[in-house]
Amino acid sequence: MVAWSGIPVCTLPWQCLDPLGHHATTCKRGGDVVVRHNTLRDVLAETCHRAHLGIQVEAGNDPTAHHSHTHPADLLLTNWTTGKTAAFDISVTSPLNTHTLMEARVSAGSAALASEGRKHRANDAKCEELGWLCVPLIADTYGAWGNEAVEVFSQLASRLATLTCRPKSAILRDIYGRLNLHLLRANATAILTRSIQKNYYTTYSCRKKPQARQVVVTAWCSMSGKWQQSRSAKSEQKV
């Protein structure tokens, strides 16, 4: 909401918070980006399980292997396309970085497309050596997915439609809805744990993550309660 509305969450120049919270969605301090990545991976893994696909989570992460440091397979699916094994590499990128900002102004999803190219350049050789297909599944922080992710989600929806006798369009809507819900929720958490709002939040840096999370939860409950009280008071006045 903050990123779309342009409402500042903070007016102070903290190291891990810009006035609109854009940096918070990509900040590697505190582990928010890792939690977001793992959440998206697990949601997609659960979808693949429902589609009766053979899947391994975080495959290829053998610390003794020379290619393991790039982790080309967050999810490894056997018999994905033409009998080959597919290595799904999930990532979230920001359309507001300097390399993609100009393209992102005119084309939604351009940051995800650029990141797909980088993933292929980094992992194609390793995946080919292992007999895998490299399939980067890239979303930007606003919820726009790259072309390869769109194709994968379409194939998953087709398979689930056959298994469940539900319309493919409804299943596809569910897939995007669940993934983007968790994506935006993780972004909101990253922003809120770094935000400073008078009367509600206490100032914490990214290094004080556990305390910051507790303060945010308490503050959010307080805000929600006051909002509900305000709504109830207005309803009573109307009556």
mmCIF file of C-alpha atoms in Angstrom:
data_model
loop_
_atom_site.group_PDB
_atom_site.id
_atom_site.type_symbol
_atom_site.label_atom_id
_atom_site.label_comp_id
_atom_site.label_asym_id
_atom_site.label_seq_id
_atom_site.Cartn_x
_atom_site.Cartn_y
_atom_site.Cartn_z
ATOM 1 C CA MET A 1 0.000 0.000 0.000
ATOM 2 C CA VAL A 2 2.812 2.382 0.874
ATOM 3 C CA ALA A 3 4.653 1.733 -2.375
ATOM 4 C CA TRP A 4 1.559 2.273 -4.510
ATOM 5 C CA SER A 5 0.062 5.210 -2.640
ATOM 6 C CA GLY A 6 3.282 7.168 -2.162
ATOM 7 C CA ILE A 7 2.450 7.906 1.493
ATOM 8 C CA PRO A 8 5.714 8.266 3.455
ATOM 9 C CA VAL A 9 6.176 5.790 6.280
ATOM 10 C CA CYS A 10 9.055 7.732 7.754
ATOM 11 C CA THR A 11 10.531 11.205 7.503
ATOM 12 C CA LEU A 12 13.892 10.345 9.057
ATOM 13 C CA PRO A 13 16.954 9.312 6.990
ATOM 14 C CA TRP A 14 17.605 5.867 8.456
ATOM 15 C CA GLN A 15 20.098 3.567 6.780
ATOM 16 C CA CYS A 16 17.566 0.847 5.989
ATOM 17 C CA LEU A 17 14.505 2.956 5.256
ATOM 18 C CA ASP A 18 13.844 5.438 2.491
ATOM 19 C CA PRO A 19 10.768 7.706 2.840
ATOM 20 C CA LEU A 20 8.560 5.450 0.677
ATOM 21 C CA GLY A 21 9.893 2.111 1.904
ATOM 22 C CA HIS A 22 11.293 0.952 -1.443
ATOM 23 C CA HIS A 23 14.643 -0.120 -0.027
ATOM 24 C CA ALA A 24 12.985 -2.196 2.686
ATOM 25 C CA THR A 25 11.654 -4.660 0.086
ATOM 26 C CA THR A 26 15.184 -5.513 -1.093
ATOM 27 C CA CYS A 27 17.242 -4.955 2.072
ATOM 28 C CA LYS A 28 19.266 -8.064 2.906
ATOM 29 C CA ARG A 29 19.719 -7.114 6.543
ATOM 30 C CA GLY A 30 17.454 -8.890 8.975
ATOM 31 C CA GLY A 31 16.564 -11.829 6.725
ATOM 32 C CA ASP A 32 13.252 -10.526 5.324
ATOM 33 C CA VAL A 33 14.197 -11.280 1.712
ATOM 34 C CA VAL A 34 15.146 -14.847 2.680
ATOM 35 C CA VAL A 35 11.846 -15.383 4.484
ATOM 36 C CA ARG A 36 9.971 -13.997 1.466
ATOM 37 C CA HIS A 37 11.870 -16.253 -0.929
ATOM 38 C CA ASN A 38 11.297 -19.365 1.178
ATOM 39 C CA THR A 39 7.604 -18.579 1.585
ATOM 40 C CA LEU A 40 7.091 -18.267 -2.181
ATOM 41 C CA ARG A 41 9.085 -21.463 -2.705
ATOM 42 C CA ASP A 42 6.937 -23.384 -0.212
ATOM 43 C CA VAL A 43 3.663 -22.095 -1.683
ATOM 44 C CA LEU A 44 4.761 -23.161 -5.159
ATOM 45 C CA ALA A 45 6.008 -26.516 -3.851
ATOM 46 C CA GLU A 46 2.608 -27.180 -2.279
ATOM 47 C CA THR A 47 0.939 -26.350 -5.603
ATOM 48 C CA CYS A 48 3.217 -28.812 -7.401
ATOM 49 C CA HIS A 49 2.406 -31.514 -4.850
ATOM 50 C CA ARG A 50 -1.312 -30.984 -5.460
ATOM 51 C CA ALA A 51 -0.611 -31.430 -9.171
ATOM 52 C CA HIS A 52 1.001 -34.829 -8.364
ATOM 53 C CA LEU A 53 4.422 -33.747 -9.605
ATOM 54 C CA GLY A 54 7.619 -35.284 -8.297
ATOM 55 C CA ILE A 55 9.483 -32.475 -6.583
ATOM 56 C CA GLN A 56 12.581 -31.857 -4.468
ATOM 57 C CA VAL A 57 13.089 -28.675 -2.458
ATOM 58 C CA GLU A 58 16.490 -26.930 -2.578
ATOM 59 C CA ALA A 59 18.026 -29.614 -4.778
ATOM 60 C CA GLY A 60 21.612 -29.228 -5.958
ATOM 61 C CA ASN A 61 22.804 -27.587 -2.743
ATOM 62 C CA ASP A 62 25.559 -30.086 -2.043
ATOM 63 C CA PRO A 63 28.299 -27.971 -0.413
ATOM 64 C CA THR A 64 30.976 -30.184 -2.033
ATOM 65 C CA ALA A 65 29.731 -29.472 -5.570
ATOM 66 C CA HIS A 66 31.449 -26.732 -7.519
ATOM 67 C CA HIS A 67 28.146 -25.350 -8.799
ATOM 68 C CA SER A 68 26.275 -25.326 -5.495
ATOM 69 C CA HIS A 69 27.005 -21.729 -4.539
ATOM 70 C CA THR A 70 24.450 -20.389 -7.020
ATOM 71 C CA HIS A 71 21.621 -22.771 -5.944
ATOM 72 C CA PRO A 72 20.104 -23.237 -9.434
ATOM 73 C CA ALA A 73 17.231 -25.404 -8.166
ATOM 74 C CA ASP A 74 14.967 -24.056 -5.442
ATOM 75 C CA LEU A 75 12.511 -26.666 -6.710
ATOM 76 C CA LEU A 76 13.506 -29.644 -8.864
ATOM 77 C CA LEU A 77 10.701 -31.266 -10.877
ATOM 78 C CA THR A 78 11.163 -34.550 -12.713
ATOM 79 C CA ASN A 79 9.500 -35.121 -16.109
ATOM 80 C CA TRP A 80 8.473 -31.509 -16.512
ATOM 81 C CA THR A 81 8.815 -30.878 -20.253
ATOM 82 C CA THR A 82 9.755 -33.439 -22.942
ATOM 83 C CA GLY A 83 10.743 -35.817 -20.167
ATOM 84 C CA LYS A 84 13.415 -33.478 -18.794
ATOM 85 C CA THR A 85 13.940 -32.376 -15.222
ATOM 86 C CA ALA A 86 13.252 -28.703 -14.553
ATOM 87 C CA ALA A 87 15.158 -26.575 -12.045
ATOM 88 C CA PHE A 88 12.876 -23.804 -10.796
ATOM 89 C CA ASP A 89 14.894 -20.827 -9.555
ATOM 90 C CA ILE A 90 12.645 -18.438 -7.623
ATOM 91 C CA SER A 91 13.639 -14.826 -7.117
ATOM 92 C CA VAL A 92 12.152 -11.390 -6.435
ATOM 93 C CA THR A 93 13.605 -8.274 -8.028
ATOM 94 C CA SER A 94 12.836 -4.583 -7.767
ATOM 95 C CA PRO A 95 11.773 -2.557 -10.825
ATOM 96 C CA LEU A 96 13.175 0.539 -9.111
ATOM 97 C CA ASN A 97 16.856 -0.354 -9.412
ATOM 98 C CA THR A 98 18.973 1.764 -11.730
ATOM 99 C CA HIS A 99 19.371 -0.971 -14.365
ATOM 100 C CA THR A 100 15.661 -1.428 -15.085
ATOM 101 C CA LEU A 101 13.995 1.777 -13.910
ATOM 102 C CA MET A 102 13.607 3.370 -17.351
ATOM 103 C CA GLU A 103 12.118 0.211 -18.901
ATOM 104 C CA ALA A 104 9.853 -0.335 -15.902
ATOM 105 C CA ARG A 105 8.290 3.079 -16.445
ATOM 106 C CA VAL A 106 6.729 1.940 -19.726
ATOM 107 C CA SER A 107 6.528 -1.848 -19.474
ATOM 108 C CA ALA A 108 5.183 -3.832 -16.524
ATOM 109 C CA GLY A 109 7.303 -6.873 -15.734
ATOM 110 C CA SER A 110 10.420 -5.608 -17.509
ATOM 111 C CA ALA A 111 12.496 -6.022 -14.337
ATOM 112 C CA ALA A 112 11.435 -9.670 -14.095
ATOM 113 C CA LEU A 113 12.347 -10.241 -17.750
ATOM 114 C CA ALA A 114 15.792 -8.719 -17.233
ATOM 115 C CA SER A 115 16.333 -10.906 -14.177
ATOM 116 C CA GLU A 116 15.343 -13.993 -16.176
ATOM 117 C CA GLY A 117 18.167 -13.255 -18.602
ATOM 118 C CA ARG A 118 20.672 -12.889 -15.769
ATOM 119 C CA LYS A 119 19.557 -16.187 -14.244
ATOM 120 C CA HIS A 120 20.002 -18.001 -17.568
ATOM 121 C CA ARG A 121 23.481 -16.572 -18.043
ATOM 122 C CA ALA A 122 24.467 -17.645 -14.541
ATOM 123 C CA ASN A 123 22.877 -21.111 -14.416
ATOM 124 C CA ASP A 124 22.298 -22.529 -17.909
ATOM 125 C CA ALA A 125 25.737 -24.153 -18.128
ATOM 126 C CA LYS A 126 25.426 -25.717 -14.666
ATOM 127 C CA CYS A 127 21.928 -27.027 -15.343
ATOM 128 C CA GLU A 128 22.933 -28.425 -18.738
ATOM 129 C CA GLU A 129 25.812 -30.258 -17.095
ATOM 130 C CA LEU A 130 23.337 -31.876 -14.694
ATOM 131 C CA GLY A 131 20.752 -32.610 -17.392
ATOM 132 C CA TRP A 132 18.285 -30.017 -16.075
ATOM 133 C CA LEU A 133 16.245 -27.280 -17.692
ATOM 134 C CA CYS A 134 16.885 -23.901 -16.090
ATOM 135 C CA VAL A 135 13.519 -22.245 -15.409
ATOM 136 C CA PRO A 136 13.783 -18.916 -13.556
ATOM 137 C CA LEU A 137 10.551 -17.873 -11.851
ATOM 138 C CA ILE A 138 10.960 -14.158 -11.265
ATOM 139 C CA ALA A 139 8.536 -11.664 -9.730
ATOM 140 C CA ASP A 140 9.061 -7.991 -9.155
ATOM 141 C CA THR A 141 8.217 -6.464 -5.794
ATOM 142 C CA TYR A 142 4.868 -5.211 -7.139
ATOM 143 C CA GLY A 143 3.704 -8.718 -8.115
ATOM 144 C CA ALA A 144 4.412 -8.780 -11.876
ATOM 145 C CA TRP A 145 5.833 -12.151 -12.960
ATOM 146 C CA GLY A 146 8.193 -12.914 -15.830
ATOM 147 C CA ASN A 147 7.217 -14.771 -18.999
ATOM 148 C CA GLU A 148 8.663 -18.114 -17.902
ATOM 149 C CA ALA A 149 6.787 -17.983 -14.612
ATOM 150 C CA VAL A 150 3.567 -17.211 -16.492
ATOM 151 C CA GLU A 151 4.108 -20.275 -18.682
ATOM 152 C CA VAL A 152 4.854 -22.506 -15.682
ATOM 153 C CA PHE A 153 1.760 -21.328 -13.810
ATOM 154 C CA SER A 154 -0.348 -21.958 -16.920
ATOM 155 C CA GLN A 155 0.919 -25.543 -17.174
ATOM 156 C CA LEU A 156 0.318 -26.148 -13.472
ATOM 157 C CA ALA A 157 -3.210 -24.761 -13.775
ATOM 158 C CA SER A 158 -3.925 -27.033 -16.761
ATOM 159 C CA ARG A 159 -2.752 -30.082 -14.840
ATOM 160 C CA LEU A 160 -4.766 -29.165 -11.748
ATOM 161 C CA ALA A 161 -7.846 -28.451 -13.871
ATOM 162 C CA THR A 162 -7.657 -31.991 -15.267
ATOM 163 C CA LEU A 163 -7.236 -33.507 -11.807
ATOM 164 C CA THR A 164 -9.926 -31.476 -10.034
ATOM 165 C CA CYS A 165 -12.424 -30.777 -12.845
ATOM 166 C CA ARG A 166 -12.293 -27.067 -12.000
ATOM 167 C CA PRO A 167 -11.949 -24.309 -14.618
ATOM 168 C CA LYS A 168 -8.349 -23.535 -15.474
ATOM 169 C CA SER A 169 -9.013 -19.807 -15.142
ATOM 170 C CA ALA A 170 -10.159 -20.233 -11.533
ATOM 171 C CA ILE A 171 -7.124 -22.317 -10.625
ATOM 172 C CA LEU A 172 -4.783 -19.849 -12.312
ATOM 173 C CA ARG A 173 -6.403 -17.034 -10.356
ATOM 174 C CA ASP A 174 -5.828 -18.996 -7.141
ATOM 175 C CA ILE A 175 -2.150 -19.570 -7.958
ATOM 176 C CA TYR A 176 -1.468 -15.893 -8.622
ATOM 177 C CA GLY A 177 -3.592 -14.859 -5.669
ATOM 178 C CA ARG A 178 -1.749 -17.031 -3.152
ATOM 179 C CA LEU A 179 1.721 -16.177 -4.426
ATOM 180 C CA ASN A 180 1.105 -12.441 -4.601
ATOM 181 C CA LEU A 181 -0.633 -12.407 -1.225
ATOM 182 C CA HIS A 182 2.474 -13.853 0.408
ATOM 183 C CA LEU A 183 4.728 -11.592 -1.659
ATOM 184 C CA LEU A 184 2.957 -8.393 -0.631
ATOM 185 C CA ARG A 185 2.576 -9.561 2.960
ATOM 186 C CA ALA A 186 6.349 -10.132 3.151
ATOM 187 C CA ASN A 187 6.961 -6.680 1.640
ATOM 188 C CA ALA A 188 4.641 -5.107 4.189
ATOM 189 C CA THR A 189 6.435 -6.889 7.026
ATOM 190 C CA ALA A 190 9.801 -5.639 5.775
ATOM 191 C CA ILE A 191 8.518 -2.061 5.607
ATOM 192 C CA LEU A 192 6.717 -2.124 8.947
ATOM 193 C CA THR A 193 9.673 -3.555 10.847
ATOM 194 C CA ARG A 194 11.752 -0.608 9.653
ATOM 195 C CA SER A 195 9.132 2.117 9.838
ATOM 196 C CA ILE A 196 8.824 4.833 12.454
ATOM 197 C CA GLN A 197 5.405 6.286 13.120
ATOM 198 C CA LYS A 198 4.623 8.704 15.912
ATOM 199 C CA ASN A 199 2.515 7.261 18.759
ATOM 200 C CA TYR A 200 2.684 3.745 17.339
ATOM 201 C CA TYR A 201 6.220 2.604 16.550
ATOM 202 C CA THR A 202 9.518 2.618 18.391
ATOM 203 C CA THR A 203 12.707 3.243 16.414
ATOM 204 C CA TYR A 204 14.658 0.076 15.684
ATOM 205 C CA SER A 205 17.408 -0.623 13.165
ATOM 206 C CA CYS A 206 17.493 -3.802 11.069
ATOM 207 C CA ARG A 207 19.885 -5.330 13.579
ATOM 208 C CA LYS A 208 17.153 -5.406 16.252
ATOM 209 C CA LYS A 209 14.758 -7.509 14.242
ATOM 210 C CA PRO A 210 13.105 -9.652 16.982
ATOM 211 C CA GLN A 211 12.283 -6.617 19.128
ATOM 212 C CA ALA A 212 11.122 -4.656 16.087
ATOM 213 C CA ARG A 213 8.742 -7.407 15.010
ATOM 214 C CA GLN A 214 7.144 -7.523 18.466
ATOM 215 C CA VAL A 215 6.708 -3.747 18.513
ATOM 216 C CA VAL A 216 5.136 -3.808 15.051
ATOM 217 C CA VAL A 217 2.704 -6.571 15.989
ATOM 218 C CA THR A 218 1.660 -4.710 19.145
ATOM 219 C CA ALA A 219 1.352 -1.416 17.305
ATOM 220 C CA TRP A 220 -0.640 -2.962 14.467
ATOM 221 C CA CYS A 221 -3.103 -4.511 16.919
ATOM 222 C CA SER A 222 -3.457 -1.130 18.624
ATOM 223 C CA MET A 223 -4.053 0.617 15.309
ATOM 224 C CA SER A 224 -6.584 -1.997 14.189
ATOM 225 C CA GLY A 225 -8.454 -1.710 17.481
ATOM 226 C CA LYS A 226 -8.679 2.072 17.255
ATOM 227 C CA TRP A 227 -9.830 1.820 13.638
ATOM 228 C CA GLN A 228 -12.586 -0.616 14.607
ATOM 229 C CA GLN A 229 -13.682 1.659 17.465
ATOM 230 C CA SER A 230 -13.827 4.606 15.077
ATOM 231 C CA ARG A 231 -15.930 2.618 12.613
ATOM 232 C CA SER A 232 -18.317 1.519 15.385
ATOM 233 C CA ALA A 233 -18.699 5.088 16.652
ATOM 234 C CA LYS A 234 -19.545 6.373 13.173
ATOM 235 C CA SER A 235 -22.094 3.590 12.691
ATOM 236 C CA GLU A 236 -23.790 4.447 15.961
ATOM 237 C CA GLN A 237 -23.953 8.137 14.980
ATOM 238 C CA LYS A 238 -25.659 7.242 11.715
ATOM 239 C CA VAL A 239 -28.228 5.140 13.551
#
